CSV table of C-alpha atoms in Angstrom, one decimal:
chain,number,residue,atom,x,y,z
A,1,MET,CA,75.9,20.9,90.0
A,2,SER,CA,77.5,23.7,88.1
A,3,GLU,CA,75.8,26.0,85.7
A,4,ARG,CA,77.7,24.5,82.9
A,5,THR,CA,76.5,21.0,83.6
A,6,VAL,CA,72.9,22.2,83.8
A,7,VAL,CA,73.2,23.9,80.3
A,8,LEU,CA,74.9,20.8,78.9
A,9,SER,CA,72.2,18.5,80.3
A,10,LYS,CA,69.5,20.9,78.9
A,11,ALA,CA,71.1,20.8,75.5
A,12,ILE,CA,71.2,16.9,75.5
A,13,GLU,CA,67.5,16.8,76.6
A,14,ASP,CA,66.5,19.2,73.7
A,15,GLU,CA,68.4,17.1,71.2
A,16,GLU,CA,66.7,13.9,72.4
A,17,HIS,CA,63.4,15.6,72.2
A,18,LEU,CA,64.0,16.8,68.6
A,19,ALA,CA,65.2,13.3,67.6
A,20,ALA,CA,61.9,11.9,68.9
A,21,ILE,CA,59.8,14.4,66.9
A,22,GLU,CA,61.7,14.2,63.6
A,23,PRO,CA,60.7,11.2,61.4
A,24,ASP,CA,63.2,8.5,60.9
A,25,LEU,CA,64.4,9.0,57.3
A,26,THR,CA,65.7,5.4,57.1
A,27,ASP,CA,62.0,4.1,57.0
A,28,GLU,CA,61.0,6.3,54.0
A,29,PRO,CA,62.0,3.9,51.2
A,30,ASP,CA,59.9,1.1,52.8
A,31,ARG,CA,56.9,3.5,52.9
A,32,ARG,CA,57.3,4.3,49.2
A,33,ARG,CA,57.3,0.6,48.4
A,34,ARG,CA,54.2,-0.1,50.4
A,35,TRP,CA,51.9,2.5,48.7
A,36,PRO,CA,51.8,0.7,45.3
A,37,ARG,CA,50.8,-2.5,47.0
A,38,ILE,CA,48.1,-0.8,49.0
A,39,VAL,CA,46.7,1.0,46.0
A,40,GLY,CA,46.9,-2.1,43.9
A,41,GLY,CA,45.0,-4.1,46.5
A,42,LEU,CA,42.3,-1.5,46.7
A,43,LEU,CA,41.9,-1.4,42.9
A,44,ALA,CA,41.7,-5.2,42.8
A,45,VAL,CA,38.9,-5.2,45.5
A,46,ALA,CA,37.1,-2.4,43.6
A,47,LEU,CA,37.3,-4.2,40.3
A,48,PHE,CA,36.1,-7.5,41.9
A,49,VAL,CA,33.0,-5.7,43.5
A,50,THR,CA,32.2,-3.9,40.2
A,51,GLY,CA,32.5,-7.1,38.2
A,52,GLY,CA,30.1,-8.9,40.6
A,53,LEU,CA,27.6,-6.1,40.4
A,54,LEU,CA,27.7,-6.0,36.6
A,55,PHE,CA,27.3,-9.8,36.5
A,56,ALA,CA,24.2,-9.6,38.7
A,57,GLU,CA,22.7,-6.9,36.5
A,58,GLY,CA,23.4,-8.8,33.3
A,59,ARG,CA,21.7,-11.9,34.8
A,60,GLN,CA,18.6,-9.9,35.6
A,61,LEU,CA,18.5,-8.6,32.0
A,62,ARG,CA,18.8,-12.2,30.6
A,63,ASP,CA,16.2,-13.6,32.9
A,64,THR,CA,13.3,-11.3,32.0
A,65,PRO,CA,10.0,-12.9,30.8
A,66,ALA,CA,10.6,-11.5,27.3
A,67,THR,CA,13.9,-13.4,26.9
A,68,ALA,CA,12.2,-16.6,28.1
A,69,ASN,CA,9.6,-16.3,25.2
A,70,LEU,CA,11.1,-18.3,22.4
A,71,ALA,CA,8.5,-16.9,20.0
A,72,LEU,CA,10.7,-13.8,19.9
A,73,THR,CA,13.9,-15.5,19.3
A,74,ASP,CA,13.4,-19.0,17.8
A,75,THR,CA,12.0,-18.7,14.3
A,76,GLU,CA,12.2,-22.4,13.5
A,77,ALA,CA,10.3,-23.5,16.6
A,78,THR,CA,7.7,-20.7,16.1
A,79,THR,CA,7.2,-21.8,12.5
A,80,ARG,CA,6.8,-25.5,13.5
A,81,VAL,CA,4.2,-24.8,16.2
A,82,THR,CA,2.3,-22.5,13.9
A,83,GLY,CA,2.2,-25.1,11.2
A,84,ASP,CA,1.2,-28.0,13.4
A,85,VAL,CA,-1.6,-26.1,15.1
A,86,SER,CA,-2.9,-24.6,11.8
A,87,ASN,CA,-3.0,-28.0,10.2
A,88,ALA,CA,-4.7,-29.5,13.2
A,89,LEU,CA,-7.4,-26.9,13.3
A,90,GLY,CA,-8.1,-27.3,9.6
A,91,ARG,CA,-8.5,-31.1,10.0
A,92,ILE,CA,-10.7,-31.1,13.0
A,93,PHE,CA,-13.0,-28.2,11.9
A,94,SER,CA,-13.5,-29.5,8.3
A,95,TYR,CA,-16.1,-32.2,7.6
A,96,GLY,CA,-18.9,-33.3,5.2
A,97,PRO,CA,-22.2,-34.9,5.9
A,98,ASP,CA,-20.8,-38.4,5.3
A,99,ALA,CA,-17.2,-37.7,6.4
A,100,THR,CA,-17.5,-36.7,10.1
A,101,ALA,CA,-15.5,-39.8,11.2
A,102,LEU,CA,-12.3,-38.4,9.6
A,103,ALA,CA,-12.6,-35.2,11.7
A,104,LYS,CA,-13.3,-37.2,14.8
A,105,GLU,CA,-10.3,-39.4,14.1
A,106,SER,CA,-8.0,-36.4,13.5
A,107,ALA,CA,-9.2,-34.9,16.8
A,108,GLN,CA,-7.9,-38.0,18.7
A,109,GLN,CA,-4.5,-37.4,17.1
A,110,VAL,CA,-4.1,-33.7,17.5
A,111,LEU,CA,-6.1,-32.8,20.6
A,112,ALA,CA,-5.5,-33.6,24.3
A,113,GLY,CA,-6.8,-32.8,27.7
A,114,LYS,CA,-9.6,-30.1,28.0
A,115,ALA,CA,-9.6,-29.5,24.2
A,116,LEU,CA,-10.4,-33.1,23.5
A,117,GLN,CA,-13.2,-33.2,26.0
A,118,GLN,CA,-14.8,-30.0,24.7
A,119,TYR,CA,-14.5,-31.3,21.1
A,120,ALA,CA,-16.1,-34.6,21.9
A,121,ALA,CA,-19.0,-32.9,23.7
A,122,LEU,CA,-19.7,-30.5,20.8
A,123,PHE,CA,-19.0,-32.9,18.0
A,124,GLY,CA,-21.9,-35.2,18.9
A,125,GLN,CA,-24.3,-32.3,18.0
A,126,VAL,CA,-22.3,-31.4,14.9
A,127,GLU,CA,-22.4,-35.0,13.6
A,128,LYS,CA,-26.2,-35.0,13.8
A,129,GLN,CA,-26.6,-31.6,12.2
A,130,ALA,CA,-24.2,-32.4,9.4
A,131,ALA,CA,-26.2,-35.6,8.5
A,132,ASP,CA,-29.6,-34.0,8.9
A,133,GLN,CA,-28.8,-30.7,7.0
A,134,LYS,CA,-26.3,-32.2,4.6
A,135,LEU,CA,-23.8,-29.7,5.9
A,136,THR,CA,-20.2,-29.4,4.7
A,137,LEU,CA,-17.8,-27.2,6.7
A,138,THR,CA,-14.4,-26.2,5.3
A,139,THR,CA,-12.0,-24.4,7.6
A,140,HIS,CA,-8.9,-22.4,6.6
A,141,VAL,CA,-6.5,-20.8,8.9
A,142,VAL,CA,-6.0,-17.3,7.6
A,143,ARG,CA,-3.4,-16.2,10.1
A,144,ALA,CA,-1.8,-17.7,13.2
A,145,GLY,CA,0.6,-15.9,15.6
A,146,VAL,CA,2.5,-17.4,18.5
A,147,THR,CA,2.2,-15.1,21.5
A,148,TRP,CA,4.1,-17.3,23.9
A,149,LEU,CA,6.5,-20.2,23.4
A,150,THR,CA,8.7,-22.3,25.6
A,151,GLY,CA,10.3,-25.6,24.9
A,152,THR,CA,7.2,-27.6,25.7
A,153,SER,CA,4.2,-25.2,25.5
A,154,ALA,CA,2.8,-22.5,23.2
A,155,ARG,CA,0.0,-20.0,23.1
A,156,LEU,CA,-1.4,-18.9,19.8
A,157,LEU,CA,-3.9,-16.4,18.4
A,158,VAL,CA,-5.5,-17.9,15.3
A,159,PHE,CA,-7.8,-16.3,12.7
A,160,LEU,CA,-10.0,-18.7,10.8
A,161,ASP,CA,-12.3,-18.5,7.7
A,162,GLN,CA,-15.1,-21.1,7.7
A,163,VAL,CA,-17.2,-21.9,4.7
A,164,TYR,CA,-20.6,-23.5,5.4
A,165,GLU,CA,-22.4,-25.3,2.5
A,166,ARG,CA,-25.8,-26.8,2.8
A,167,ARG,CA,-27.3,-28.8,0.0
A,168,GLY,CA,-29.5,-26.6,-2.1
A,169,ARG,CA,-28.4,-23.3,-0.5
A,170,PRO,CA,-25.5,-20.9,-1.4
A,171,ALA,CA,-22.3,-21.2,0.7
A,172,THR,CA,-21.8,-18.8,3.6
A,173,THR,CA,-18.5,-17.6,5.0
A,174,ALA,CA,-17.8,-16.8,8.7
A,175,SER,CA,-14.7,-15.8,10.5
A,176,ALA,CA,-13.6,-16.9,13.9
A,177,GLN,CA,-10.8,-16.0,16.3
A,178,LEU,CA,-9.4,-18.6,18.7
A,179,ASP,CA,-7.0,-18.5,21.6
A,180,VAL,CA,-5.2,-21.9,21.4
A,181,THR,CA,-2.8,-23.5,23.9
A,182,ALA,CA,-0.6,-26.3,22.7
A,183,GLU,CA,1.9,-28.7,24.4
A,184,LEU,CA,4.7,-30.6,22.9
A,185,ARG,CA,4.0,-34.3,23.6
A,186,ASP,CA,6.1,-37.2,22.2
A,187,GLY,CA,7.6,-34.8,19.6
A,188,ARG,CA,4.3,-33.5,18.3
A,189,TRP,CA,2.4,-30.3,19.2
A,190,ARG,CA,-1.0,-31.2,20.5
A,191,ILE,CA,-3.8,-28.7,21.2
A,192,VAL,CA,-4.8,-28.8,24.9
A,193,GLU,CA,-7.1,-25.8,25.1
A,194,ILE,CA,-9.2,-23.8,22.7
A,195,SER,CA,-11.4,-20.8,23.4
A,196,SER,CA,-13.1,-18.4,21.1
A,197,ILE,CA,-12.4,-14.7,21.4
């Protein structure tokens, strides 16, 4: 092989090597078109993930115990339960020496469960005292506040003024505080538990 052939063969090899190293400029327009698609896809995934996280956070905020308490958000329902319970307490804790039957009958209509059992146990003694001492008790709800309310149950803090009158003696006034639990049954709020505070 002559020297000239060797040089020519070397030059061809170098040219092939350079061609292999240099990028193919014919692919560049395709690469430029692919970048917007890739970036768009990544943005779509990022937005989807962010939306999911924000939805989950929002749901946690909506599902807190405070938002489940209708006493904070439903004025109409709060007013209704306050009125029903206040009227009920006034009826069952007001009686005269000859009119205990009316209070007893009211208790059957507005009390249920444990509250009705407690009332029945105590009212037997009250009936006897009212007749023996000619006692009249008048109860007024001074203030009632709903501390917890759902669609079917409520808890209230109730402040009462009670006036005791015995024949031949001056009237005396006493105050009481009650923790009351009520349930909505057949469209009416009924007191199911009463405890003094």
